[in-house]
């Protein structure tokens, strides 16, 4: 224990002696939590629409008015021909074209079979094109339904109407920031607690200071704990900063309690720091460990369900995600923050995450080799 305390004191002195790292650990979570929820928004808004109106009827003007009033759509222009509309899309000024045929309003008002509306979407960006087309379809359907309702008022026999009440569970306002903020906290832990321990060890190899440790009576366990514990504490401090910013700026607090949040984070930090120590033990310079860490961090971010649901991945990829520790941490964080789940509700995920922590920490201890 005395030797471990000496090693920890040395690590913290080395950390605070560096003028950049303490500032990084404070400014990085502040910038990420304040800026990223505003700019990294995956909601598709202000999709440019070009309307080719051949009908020039009240319903076509109503559709154009509703498109202009929508926060998800933006009426860029009303073209006279479809060729003109295509030219606007090709220049990147709009993404969706709605062509209203001549006689569309008459076919609706006279009870005839309605003519077909032609809708074309720019699918170079598949997400934007698909969502823009869906938004526009919803606007058109709403306008047509309102016209049908006006016609039904004049009928002597009213048809029964069905009303549907929708309740959005766990995120009633459908605020994307509430989904994004737990993901940003996870990314902070992955980046800081993954890269910093690895760079610390490899930096000592490059400067030659690790030779002093190699000739000293420090065991594998003491060395590994001395490299993991400081960043375990730093990770919890970073999480605290992120939680405070989420509360003060966005009014979002973990509904499942801070104990659940910090317990899961403590286990995950051990996983990431231990993995960083393992890679650093086999790396001789910063380029090697940076490339290896970057590869695994990218896999963790893309396949853990952090940005896209695991259920939308191919079956073989879903099987691989069971061996990725961040998958369980992502589920715990979102369930704790948004659904109010406790440790008892997620005990299986905690057991699996704890198992990963034990395996990775043991591997980090065994892979350290003292070479005098």
Coordinates of C-alpha atoms in Angstrom, one line a residue, residues 73-337:
X73 CA -39.6 21.9 -44.5
X74 CA -38.7 25.0 -46.3
X75 CA -40.4 26.2 -49.5
X76 CA -37.5 27.2 -51.8
X77 CA -39.4 28.0 -55.0
X78 CA -42.5 27.3 -57.1
X79 CA -41.2 26.1 -60.4
X80 CA -43.2 26.2 -63.6
X81 CA -41.8 23.0 -65.0
X82 CA -40.4 19.8 -63.6
X83 CA -37.2 20.3 -65.6
X84 CA -36.7 23.6 -63.8
X85 CA -37.3 21.9 -60.4
X86 CA -34.7 19.2 -61.2
X87 CA -32.2 21.9 -62.1
X88 CA -32.8 23.5 -58.6
X89 CA -32.2 20.1 -56.9
X90 CA -29.1 19.5 -59.0
X91 CA -27.6 22.8 -57.8
X92 CA -28.2 21.6 -54.2
X93 CA -30.7 24.3 -53.3
X94 CA -33.6 21.9 -52.6
X95 CA -34.0 18.2 -51.8
X96 CA -37.7 17.3 -52.6
X97 CA -39.9 18.1 -55.5
X98 CA -43.7 18.0 -55.3
X99 CA -45.6 18.0 -58.6
X100 CA -49.3 18.8 -58.3
X101 CA -51.2 17.8 -61.5
X102 CA -53.8 19.8 -63.2
X103 CA -57.3 19.0 -62.0
X104 CA -56.2 17.6 -58.7
X105 CA -58.6 19.8 -56.6
X106 CA -61.6 19.1 -58.9
X107 CA -61.0 15.3 -58.6
X108 CA -61.2 15.6 -54.8
X109 CA -64.1 18.0 -54.6
X110 CA -66.3 16.0 -57.1
X111 CA -65.6 12.7 -55.3
X112 CA -63.7 11.3 -58.3
X113 CA -60.6 9.1 -58.0
X114 CA -57.9 11.6 -57.1
X115 CA -55.0 12.2 -59.4
X116 CA -51.5 11.1 -58.4
X117 CA -49.1 13.6 -56.8
X118 CA -45.6 13.1 -58.0
X119 CA -43.0 13.4 -55.2
X120 CA -39.2 13.2 -56.0
X121 CA -36.5 13.2 -53.4
X122 CA -32.8 13.8 -53.6
X123 CA -31.4 10.6 -52.0
X124 CA -27.7 11.4 -52.3
X125 CA -28.1 11.9 -48.5
X126 CA -30.5 8.9 -48.0
X127 CA -31.6 10.0 -44.5
X128 CA -32.4 13.6 -45.5
X129 CA -34.2 12.5 -48.7
X130 CA -36.3 9.8 -47.0
X131 CA -37.2 12.0 -44.0
X132 CA -37.9 15.0 -46.3
X133 CA -40.3 12.9 -48.4
X134 CA -42.0 11.6 -45.3
X135 CA -42.5 15.1 -43.9
X136 CA -44.0 16.3 -47.2
X137 CA -46.3 13.3 -47.4
X138 CA -47.5 14.1 -43.9
X139 CA -48.2 17.7 -44.9
X140 CA -50.1 16.7 -48.0
X141 CA -52.1 14.0 -46.1
X142 CA -53.1 16.6 -43.4
X143 CA -54.3 19.1 -46.0
X144 CA -56.4 16.4 -47.8
X145 CA -57.8 15.1 -44.5
X146 CA -58.9 18.6 -43.6
X147 CA -60.6 19.1 -46.9
X148 CA -62.4 15.8 -46.5
X149 CA -63.5 16.9 -43.0
X150 CA -65.0 20.1 -44.4
X151 CA -66.9 18.1 -47.0
X152 CA -68.2 15.8 -44.3
X153 CA -69.7 18.7 -42.3
X154 CA -72.1 19.3 -45.1
X155 CA -73.3 15.7 -45.1
X156 CA -76.6 15.0 -43.2
X157 CA -75.2 11.9 -41.6
X158 CA -71.9 12.3 -39.8
X159 CA -69.6 9.3 -39.8
X160 CA -68.0 8.2 -36.5
X161 CA -64.5 9.5 -36.0
X162 CA -61.7 7.7 -34.1
X163 CA -59.4 9.8 -32.0
X164 CA -55.9 8.5 -31.1
X165 CA -54.1 9.8 -28.0
X166 CA -50.3 9.4 -28.2
X167 CA -48.0 9.4 -25.2
X168 CA -44.3 9.6 -25.8
X169 CA -42.8 7.7 -22.9
X170 CA -39.5 8.7 -21.3
X171 CA -39.1 11.7 -23.6
X172 CA -42.5 13.4 -23.8
X173 CA -41.2 16.5 -25.7
X174 CA -39.3 14.4 -28.3
X175 CA -36.3 16.5 -27.5
X176 CA -33.3 15.1 -29.3
X177 CA -30.9 16.6 -26.8
X178 CA -32.2 14.2 -24.1
X179 CA -31.1 11.3 -26.3
X180 CA -27.8 13.0 -27.2
X181 CA -26.5 14.0 -23.8
X182 CA -26.0 10.5 -22.3
X183 CA -24.2 9.6 -25.6
X184 CA -21.9 12.5 -25.2
X185 CA -21.0 11.5 -21.6
X186 CA -20.1 8.0 -22.9
X187 CA -17.9 9.5 -25.6
X188 CA -16.1 11.6 -23.0
X189 CA -15.3 8.6 -20.9
X190 CA -14.2 6.6 -23.9
X191 CA -11.9 9.3 -25.2
X192 CA -10.3 10.5 -22.0
X193 CA -10.1 7.3 -20.1
X194 CA -9.0 5.4 -23.2
X195 CA -6.3 7.6 -24.7
X196 CA -4.7 9.3 -21.7
X197 CA -3.5 6.2 -19.8
X198 CA -2.1 4.8 -23.0
X199 CA -0.3 8.0 -23.9
X200 CA 1.0 8.3 -20.4
X201 CA 2.8 4.9 -20.4
X202 CA 4.1 5.2 -24.0
X203 CA 5.3 8.8 -23.2
X204 CA 7.3 7.4 -20.3
X205 CA 8.8 4.8 -22.7
X206 CA 9.8 7.4 -25.2
X207 CA 11.4 9.7 -22.6
X208 CA 13.1 6.8 -20.8
X209 CA 11.6 7.5 -17.3
X210 CA 9.9 4.1 -17.3
X211 CA 13.4 2.6 -16.8
X212 CA 13.4 3.9 -13.3
X213 CA 10.2 2.0 -12.6
X214 CA 11.6 -1.2 -14.2
X215 CA 14.6 -1.2 -11.8
X216 CA 12.5 -0.4 -8.8
X217 CA 10.8 -3.0 -6.5
X218 CA 7.3 -2.2 -8.0
X219 CA 5.1 -5.2 -8.7
X220 CA 3.0 -5.7 -11.8
X221 CA -0.2 -5.1 -9.7
X222 CA 1.2 -1.8 -8.2
X223 CA 2.3 -0.5 -11.5
X224 CA -1.0 -1.2 -13.2
X225 CA -3.1 0.2 -10.3
X226 CA -0.9 3.3 -10.4
X227 CA -1.8 3.8 -14.0
X228 CA -5.5 3.0 -13.7
X229 CA -6.6 4.7 -10.4
X230 CA -5.6 8.3 -11.4
X231 CA -7.6 8.2 -14.6
X232 CA -10.4 6.4 -12.7
X233 CA -10.7 9.5 -10.5
X234 CA -10.3 11.9 -13.5
X235 CA -13.1 10.0 -15.3
X236 CA -15.4 10.4 -12.4
X237 CA -14.6 14.1 -12.2
X238 CA -15.2 14.5 -15.9
X239 CA -18.6 12.8 -15.5
X240 CA -19.5 15.1 -12.6
X241 CA -18.7 18.1 -14.8
X242 CA -20.9 16.7 -17.6
X243 CA -23.8 15.9 -15.2
X244 CA -23.7 19.4 -13.7
X245 CA -23.7 21.0 -17.2
X246 CA -26.6 18.8 -18.3
X247 CA -28.6 19.8 -15.2
X248 CA -27.8 23.6 -15.4
X249 CA -28.0 24.1 -19.1
X250 CA -30.5 21.5 -20.3
X251 CA -32.5 20.7 -17.2
X252 CA -31.7 17.0 -17.6
X253 CA -31.0 14.8 -14.5
X254 CA -30.6 11.1 -14.2
X255 CA -34.0 9.7 -13.2
X256 CA -32.5 6.5 -11.9
X257 CA -30.2 8.2 -9.4
X258 CA -26.6 9.2 -9.2
X259 CA -25.5 6.0 -7.5
X260 CA -26.5 3.9 -10.5
X261 CA -24.9 6.4 -12.9
X262 CA -21.5 6.5 -11.0
X263 CA -21.4 2.8 -10.3
X264 CA -21.7 1.9 -14.0
X265 CA -19.2 4.6 -14.9
X266 CA -16.7 3.4 -12.4
X267 CA -16.8 -0.1 -13.9
X268 CA -16.6 1.2 -17.4
X269 CA -13.6 3.4 -16.7
X270 CA -11.7 0.4 -15.4
X271 CA -12.5 -1.4 -18.6
X272 CA -11.3 1.5 -20.8
X273 CA -8.2 2.3 -18.7
X274 CA -7.2 -1.4 -18.5
X275 CA -7.6 -1.8 -22.2
X276 CA -5.4 1.3 -22.7
X277 CA -2.7 -0.1 -20.4
X278 CA -2.8 -3.4 -22.4
X279 CA -2.2 -1.7 -25.7
X280 CA 0.5 0.6 -24.2
X281 CA 2.3 -2.4 -22.8
X282 CA 2.7 -3.8 -26.4
X283 CA 3.5 -0.4 -28.0
X284 CA 6.9 1.2 -28.3
X285 CA 5.8 4.7 -29.5
X286 CA 2.8 7.0 -29.5
X287 CA 2.0 6.4 -33.2
X288 CA 1.4 2.7 -32.6
X289 CA -0.8 3.1 -29.5
X290 CA -2.8 6.0 -31.1
X291 CA -3.6 3.9 -34.2
X292 CA -4.6 0.9 -32.2
X293 CA -6.7 2.9 -29.7
X294 CA -8.4 4.9 -32.5
X295 CA -9.4 1.6 -34.3
X296 CA -11.0 0.2 -31.2
X297 CA -12.6 3.5 -30.2
X298 CA -14.2 3.8 -33.6
X299 CA -15.5 0.2 -33.4
X300 CA -16.9 0.9 -29.9
X301 CA -18.7 4.1 -31.0
X302 CA -20.2 2.6 -34.2
X303 CA -21.2 -0.8 -32.9
X304 CA -22.2 -0.2 -29.3
X305 CA -25.6 1.4 -30.2
X306 CA -24.3 4.8 -29.3
X307 CA -25.3 6.4 -32.6
X308 CA -27.4 3.8 -34.3
X309 CA -29.6 1.1 -32.7
X310 CA -28.1 -2.4 -32.4
X311 CA -31.3 -3.9 -33.7
X312 CA -30.8 -2.1 -37.1
X313 CA -27.4 -3.9 -37.7
X314 CA -27.0 -7.1 -39.6
X315 CA -27.4 -10.3 -37.5
X316 CA -23.6 -11.1 -37.6
X317 CA -22.9 -7.6 -36.3
X318 CA -25.4 -7.9 -33.5
X319 CA -23.7 -11.0 -32.3
X320 CA -20.3 -9.2 -32.3
X321 CA -21.8 -6.4 -30.1
X322 CA -22.2 -8.8 -27.2
X323 CA -18.4 -8.8 -26.9
X324 CA -18.2 -5.0 -26.9
X325 CA -18.2 -3.5 -23.3
X326 CA -19.6 -0.1 -24.4
X327 CA -22.8 -1.8 -25.5
X328 CA -23.8 -2.5 -21.9
X329 CA -22.7 0.9 -20.7
X330 CA -24.7 2.6 -23.4
X331 CA -27.8 0.7 -22.3
X332 CA -27.2 1.4 -18.6
X333 CA -26.6 5.2 -19.2
X334 CA -29.7 5.7 -21.3
X335 CA -31.9 3.6 -19.1
X336 CA -30.7 5.4 -16.0
X337 CA -31.0 8.9 -17.4

